[in-house]
Amino acid sequence: QRQPIIAIDGPAGAGKSTVARQVATALGLVYLDTGAMYRAVTWLVLQAGIVIDDEQGISESGRLAIAELANQCTIELTPSQSLQSPVQVKINGTDVTQAIRTVEVTSKVSAIAALSSVREALVKQQQQWGQRGGLVAEGRDIGTHVFPHAEVKIFLNASVSERARRRQQDFQKQGQPIIDLQQLEQDIAARDWKDSNRTVSPLRKAEDAIEITTDGLTISEVTQKIIHHYQERL
Ligand code: C5P
């Protein structure tokens, strides 16, 4: 008998991470950021000097090397103490908490996440961690593929312009150089497209997921809605 699982999926910038962390804290569940895992593997691939060409894709030998990296890596996720900061991420012992959030990793991660070898390795790990339940897992394929029997499935969405605006505010808060809205909208739309159109486990709403459009809603309003659905189910 396992503890309940809340699955939260949705496109980049819909507010999944912040909301998932708040829901986990409020309900005393473990927060699992699966995007951080795909980012960590992407960082490892870039470190190894494997070329991910936007037009040409990845060579056959590159793919083999990536499969090997994904199968043999050790990923450690440690929940952070504060609600503000993301999880601490280590891959093969190296702390990559900051390194996986760079523009470079962000622009390459969808290509790496589209590889079936990478997905198989990471999904296996996620399912092992989730065996006993008691977690809020966030990603793109949680309700459809990783935990199809999750008690509560949420699909978080927001318009591209709203998501770009939030990303810009995040950069601002972190004191990073400001990227203009149009550029951010383009980047988000490009990542949406790649995530939704890949062959393996594309981003889509599970049939039994509850869709929440977060335009105009505060983080705490969204959090409350999810907690409400959770309590209703149990
Ligand atoms: O959620 P986050 O933006 O950190 O995810 C980074 C990328 O990792 C996504 O754009 C997607 O390509 C990939 N991803 C995925 N499946 C998941 C979580 C993330 O393919 N469950």
Short mmCIF file of C-alpha atoms and ligand atoms in Angstrom, two decimals:
data_model
loop_
_atom_site.label_atom_id
_atom_site.label_comp_id
_atom_site.label_asym_id
_atom_site.label_seq_id
_atom_site.Cartn_x
_atom_site.Cartn_y
_atom_site.Cartn_z
CA GLN A 1 0.00 0.00 0.00
CA ARG A 2 1.68 3.19 -1.14
CA GLN A 3 1.09 6.79 -0.11
CA PRO A 4 -0.70 9.13 -2.53
CA ILE A 5 1.00 10.80 -5.48
CA ILE A 6 0.21 14.17 -7.00
CA ALA A 7 1.34 14.53 -10.63
CA ILE A 8 1.82 18.03 -12.00
CA ASP A 9 2.54 18.45 -15.71
CA GLY A 10 2.53 21.39 -18.05
CA PRO A 11 4.62 23.53 -20.37
CA ALA A 12 7.69 25.59 -19.40
CA GLY A 13 6.94 28.57 -17.22
CA ALA A 14 3.40 27.64 -16.17
CA GLY A 15 4.47 27.89 -12.53
CA LYS A 16 4.84 24.16 -11.88
CA SER A 17 7.98 24.27 -9.72
CA THR A 18 6.86 26.97 -7.32
CA VAL A 19 3.40 25.52 -6.96
CA ALA A 20 4.61 21.92 -6.61
CA ARG A 21 7.02 22.94 -3.85
CA GLN A 22 4.29 24.79 -1.97
CA VAL A 23 1.82 21.91 -2.30
CA ALA A 24 4.46 19.42 -1.08
CA THR A 25 5.33 21.58 1.93
CA ALA A 26 1.68 22.16 2.84
CA LEU A 27 0.80 18.45 2.66
CA GLY A 28 4.06 17.06 4.05
CA LEU A 29 4.91 15.27 0.81
CA VAL A 30 8.27 14.94 -0.95
CA TYR A 31 8.79 17.19 -3.96
CA LEU A 32 10.27 15.58 -7.07
CA ASP A 33 11.54 17.93 -9.79
CA THR A 34 12.00 15.66 -12.82
CA GLY A 35 13.01 18.57 -15.08
CA ALA A 36 16.10 19.03 -12.89
CA MET A 37 17.11 15.46 -13.78
CA TYR A 38 16.88 16.08 -17.56
CA ARG A 39 18.79 19.33 -17.02
CA ALA A 40 21.52 17.55 -15.04
CA VAL A 41 22.02 14.95 -17.78
CA THR A 42 22.15 17.76 -20.36
CA TRP A 43 24.85 19.47 -18.31
CA LEU A 44 26.81 16.22 -18.23
CA VAL A 45 26.50 15.81 -22.00
CA LEU A 46 27.74 19.37 -22.60
CA GLN A 47 30.64 18.80 -20.18
CA ALA A 48 31.60 15.70 -22.12
CA GLY A 49 31.86 17.85 -25.25
CA ILE A 50 29.17 15.97 -27.16
CA VAL A 51 27.78 18.21 -29.89
CA ILE A 52 24.03 18.91 -29.90
CA ASP A 53 23.43 20.73 -33.16
CA ASP A 54 20.07 22.48 -33.46
CA GLU A 55 19.82 21.69 -37.15
CA GLN A 56 21.79 18.47 -37.57
CA GLY A 57 20.68 16.95 -34.29
CA ILE A 58 22.99 14.49 -32.57
CA SER A 59 25.31 12.05 -34.33
CA GLU A 60 24.96 8.29 -33.89
CA SER A 61 28.14 8.09 -31.82
CA GLY A 62 26.90 11.05 -29.76
CA ARG A 63 23.66 9.21 -29.06
CA LEU A 64 25.50 6.13 -27.90
CA ALA A 65 27.71 8.18 -25.61
CA ILE A 66 24.66 9.99 -24.18
CA ALA A 67 22.85 6.71 -23.53
CA GLU A 68 25.86 5.50 -21.61
CA LEU A 69 26.10 8.70 -19.58
CA ALA A 70 22.38 8.55 -18.74
CA ASN A 71 22.52 4.90 -17.73
CA GLN A 72 25.55 5.24 -15.51
CA CYS A 73 25.03 8.58 -13.82
CA THR A 74 24.03 9.05 -10.20
CA ILE A 75 21.62 11.90 -9.55
CA GLU A 76 20.96 13.19 -6.04
CA LEU A 77 18.11 15.61 -5.37
CA THR A 78 18.04 17.27 -1.95
CA PRO A 79 15.02 19.39 -1.07
CA SER A 80 16.08 22.92 -0.18
CA GLN A 81 15.22 24.45 3.17
CA SER A 82 13.53 27.52 1.79
CA LEU A 83 10.43 27.66 -0.38
CA GLN A 84 12.14 30.26 -2.55
CA SER A 85 15.15 28.23 -3.67
CA PRO A 86 15.14 25.24 -6.03
CA VAL A 87 16.22 21.71 -5.05
CA GLN A 88 19.92 21.02 -4.68
CA VAL A 89 21.03 18.84 -7.57
CA LYS A 90 24.15 16.70 -7.79
CA ILE A 91 25.20 14.53 -10.69
CA ASN A 92 28.07 12.10 -10.22
CA GLY A 93 28.93 13.96 -7.03
CA THR A 94 29.17 17.45 -8.60
CA ASP A 95 26.80 20.14 -7.38
CA VAL A 96 25.04 21.51 -10.49
CA THR A 97 22.20 23.36 -8.76
CA GLN A 98 23.10 26.65 -10.50
CA ALA A 99 24.75 25.21 -13.59
CA ILE A 100 21.58 23.48 -14.80
CA ARG A 101 19.65 26.78 -14.94
CA THR A 102 21.86 28.51 -17.53
CA VAL A 103 20.53 29.60 -20.92
CA GLU A 104 22.83 27.05 -22.55
CA VAL A 105 21.41 24.05 -20.66
CA THR A 106 17.86 25.38 -21.08
CA SER A 107 18.27 25.65 -24.85
CA LYS A 108 19.62 22.10 -25.21
CA VAL A 109 17.58 20.16 -22.66
CA SER A 110 14.60 19.42 -24.93
CA ALA A 111 16.87 17.70 -27.48
CA ILE A 112 18.33 15.49 -24.75
CA ALA A 113 14.93 14.80 -23.19
CA ALA A 114 13.66 13.61 -26.58
CA LEU A 115 16.05 10.63 -26.58
CA SER A 116 14.39 7.38 -25.55
CA SER A 117 17.58 6.10 -23.90
CA VAL A 118 17.66 9.12 -21.61
CA ARG A 119 13.94 8.93 -20.81
CA GLU A 120 14.11 5.22 -19.98
CA ALA A 121 17.01 5.71 -17.58
CA LEU A 122 15.45 8.67 -15.79
CA VAL A 123 11.89 7.35 -15.65
CA LYS A 124 13.17 4.14 -14.07
CA GLN A 125 14.86 6.17 -11.37
CA GLN A 126 11.73 8.31 -10.83
CA GLN A 127 9.52 5.24 -10.49
CA GLN A 128 11.91 3.73 -7.96
CA TRP A 129 11.83 6.90 -5.89
CA GLY A 130 8.05 6.93 -6.16
CA GLN A 131 7.49 3.31 -5.18
CA ARG A 132 6.20 4.22 -1.74
CA GLY A 133 4.35 7.30 -2.94
CA GLY A 134 4.00 10.33 -0.72
CA LEU A 135 5.21 12.75 -3.35
CA VAL A 136 4.42 15.64 -5.59
CA ALA A 137 6.14 14.93 -8.90
CA GLU A 138 6.44 17.63 -11.51
CA GLY A 139 7.37 17.37 -15.21
CA ARG A 140 5.92 16.76 -18.67
CA ASP A 141 4.96 13.07 -18.64
CA ILE A 142 4.22 12.35 -14.98
CA GLY A 143 0.47 11.78 -15.26
CA THR A 144 0.68 10.10 -18.67
CA HIS A 145 3.71 7.90 -18.24
CA VAL A 146 5.75 7.99 -15.01
CA PHE A 147 2.89 7.68 -12.52
CA PRO A 148 -0.24 6.87 -14.55
CA HIS A 149 -2.01 5.79 -11.34
CA ALA A 150 -1.38 9.04 -9.45
CA GLU A 151 -4.33 9.94 -7.22
CA VAL A 152 -4.36 13.56 -8.38
CA LYS A 153 -3.26 14.74 -11.82
CA ILE A 154 -2.94 18.40 -12.58
CA PHE A 155 -2.17 20.01 -15.93
CA LEU A 156 -0.92 23.55 -15.31
CA ASN A 157 -1.09 25.91 -18.22
CA ALA A 158 -0.74 29.61 -18.98
CA SER A 159 -0.59 31.72 -22.12
CA VAL A 160 2.82 32.14 -23.76
CA SER A 161 2.82 35.89 -23.02
CA GLU A 162 2.07 35.32 -19.33
CA ARG A 163 4.82 32.70 -19.08
CA ALA A 164 7.34 34.99 -20.82
CA ARG A 165 6.45 37.80 -18.43
CA ARG A 166 7.04 35.52 -15.42
CA ARG A 167 10.37 34.33 -16.79
CA GLN A 168 11.44 37.94 -17.23
CA GLN A 169 10.53 38.69 -13.61
CA ASP A 170 12.52 35.64 -12.46
CA PHE A 171 15.61 36.90 -14.28
CA GLN A 172 15.06 40.34 -12.81
CA LYS A 173 14.83 38.94 -9.28
CA GLN A 174 18.02 36.95 -9.77
CA GLY A 175 19.82 40.10 -10.91
CA GLN A 176 20.48 38.57 -14.33
CA PRO A 177 20.58 40.57 -17.56
CA ILE A 178 17.08 41.22 -18.87
CA ILE A 179 16.05 39.39 -22.02
CA ASP A 180 13.32 41.08 -24.01
CA LEU A 181 9.79 39.69 -23.90
CA GLN A 182 9.63 38.84 -27.57
CA GLN A 183 12.80 36.75 -27.32
CA LEU A 184 11.47 34.96 -24.23
CA GLU A 185 8.16 34.25 -25.96
CA GLN A 186 10.03 32.76 -28.89
CA ASP A 187 12.19 30.56 -26.64
CA ILE A 188 9.19 29.32 -24.68
CA ALA A 189 7.17 28.58 -27.81
CA ALA A 190 10.14 26.71 -29.30
CA ARG A 191 10.55 24.55 -26.21
CA ASP A 192 6.77 23.89 -26.07
CA TRP A 193 6.88 22.76 -29.66
CA LYS A 194 9.81 20.39 -29.12
CA ASP A 195 8.33 18.96 -25.92
CA SER A 196 4.88 18.44 -27.47
CA ASN A 197 6.01 16.99 -30.78
CA ARG A 198 8.66 14.48 -29.78
CA THR A 199 7.94 10.80 -30.42
CA VAL A 200 8.61 9.50 -26.92
CA SER A 201 6.24 10.61 -24.13
CA PRO A 202 5.36 14.02 -25.56
CA LEU A 203 3.96 16.72 -23.31
CA ARG A 204 0.20 16.33 -23.19
CA LYS A 205 -2.60 16.48 -20.69
CA ALA A 206 -3.57 13.07 -19.29
CA GLU A 207 -7.23 12.29 -19.97
CA ASP A 208 -8.01 12.25 -16.26
CA ALA A 209 -5.98 15.36 -15.41
CA ILE A 210 -7.55 18.56 -14.13
CA GLU A 211 -6.42 21.53 -16.20
CA ILE A 212 -5.71 24.78 -14.39
CA THR A 213 -4.94 27.89 -16.44
CA THR A 214 -2.88 30.12 -14.22
CA ASP A 215 -3.16 33.46 -16.07
CA GLY A 216 -4.28 36.00 -13.52
CA LEU A 217 -4.06 33.59 -10.57
CA THR A 218 -1.57 34.00 -7.72
CA ILE A 219 0.74 31.16 -6.64
CA SER A 220 -1.23 30.67 -3.47
CA GLU A 221 -4.55 30.54 -5.33
CA VAL A 222 -3.21 27.77 -7.58
CA THR A 223 -1.72 25.95 -4.58
CA GLN A 224 -5.05 26.09 -2.77
CA LYS A 225 -6.91 24.70 -5.78
CA ILE A 226 -4.57 21.71 -5.95
CA ILE A 227 -4.78 21.05 -2.20
CA HIS A 228 -8.55 21.20 -2.54
CA HIS A 229 -8.54 18.57 -5.32
CA TYR A 230 -6.22 16.40 -3.24
CA GLN A 231 -8.46 16.55 -0.18
CA GLU A 232 -11.49 15.82 -2.31
CA ARG A 233 -9.90 12.67 -3.69
CA LEU A 234 -8.81 11.17 -0.37
O1 C5P B 1 10.66 21.73 -15.97
P1 C5P B 1 11.91 22.19 -16.63
O2 C5P B 1 11.75 23.45 -17.44
O3 C5P B 1 13.08 22.28 -15.69
O4 C5P B 1 12.26 21.02 -17.66
C1 C5P B 1 13.33 21.14 -18.57
C2 C5P B 1 13.08 20.25 -19.78
O5 C5P B 1 13.20 18.89 -19.42
C3 C5P B 1 11.74 20.37 -20.47
O6 C5P B 1 11.69 21.43 -21.39
C4 C5P B 1 11.59 19.03 -21.15
O7 C5P B 1 12.28 19.01 -22.37
C5 C5P B 1 12.33 18.09 -20.20
N1 C5P B 1 11.44 17.33 -19.32
C6 C5P B 1 10.83 16.21 -19.82
N2 C5P B 1 10.07 15.42 -19.01
C7 C5P B 1 9.89 15.72 -17.72
C8 C5P B 1 10.47 16.89 -17.18
C9 C5P B 1 11.23 17.69 -18.02
O8 C5P B 1 10.98 15.91 -21.01
N3 C5P B 1 9.16 14.90 -16.94
#
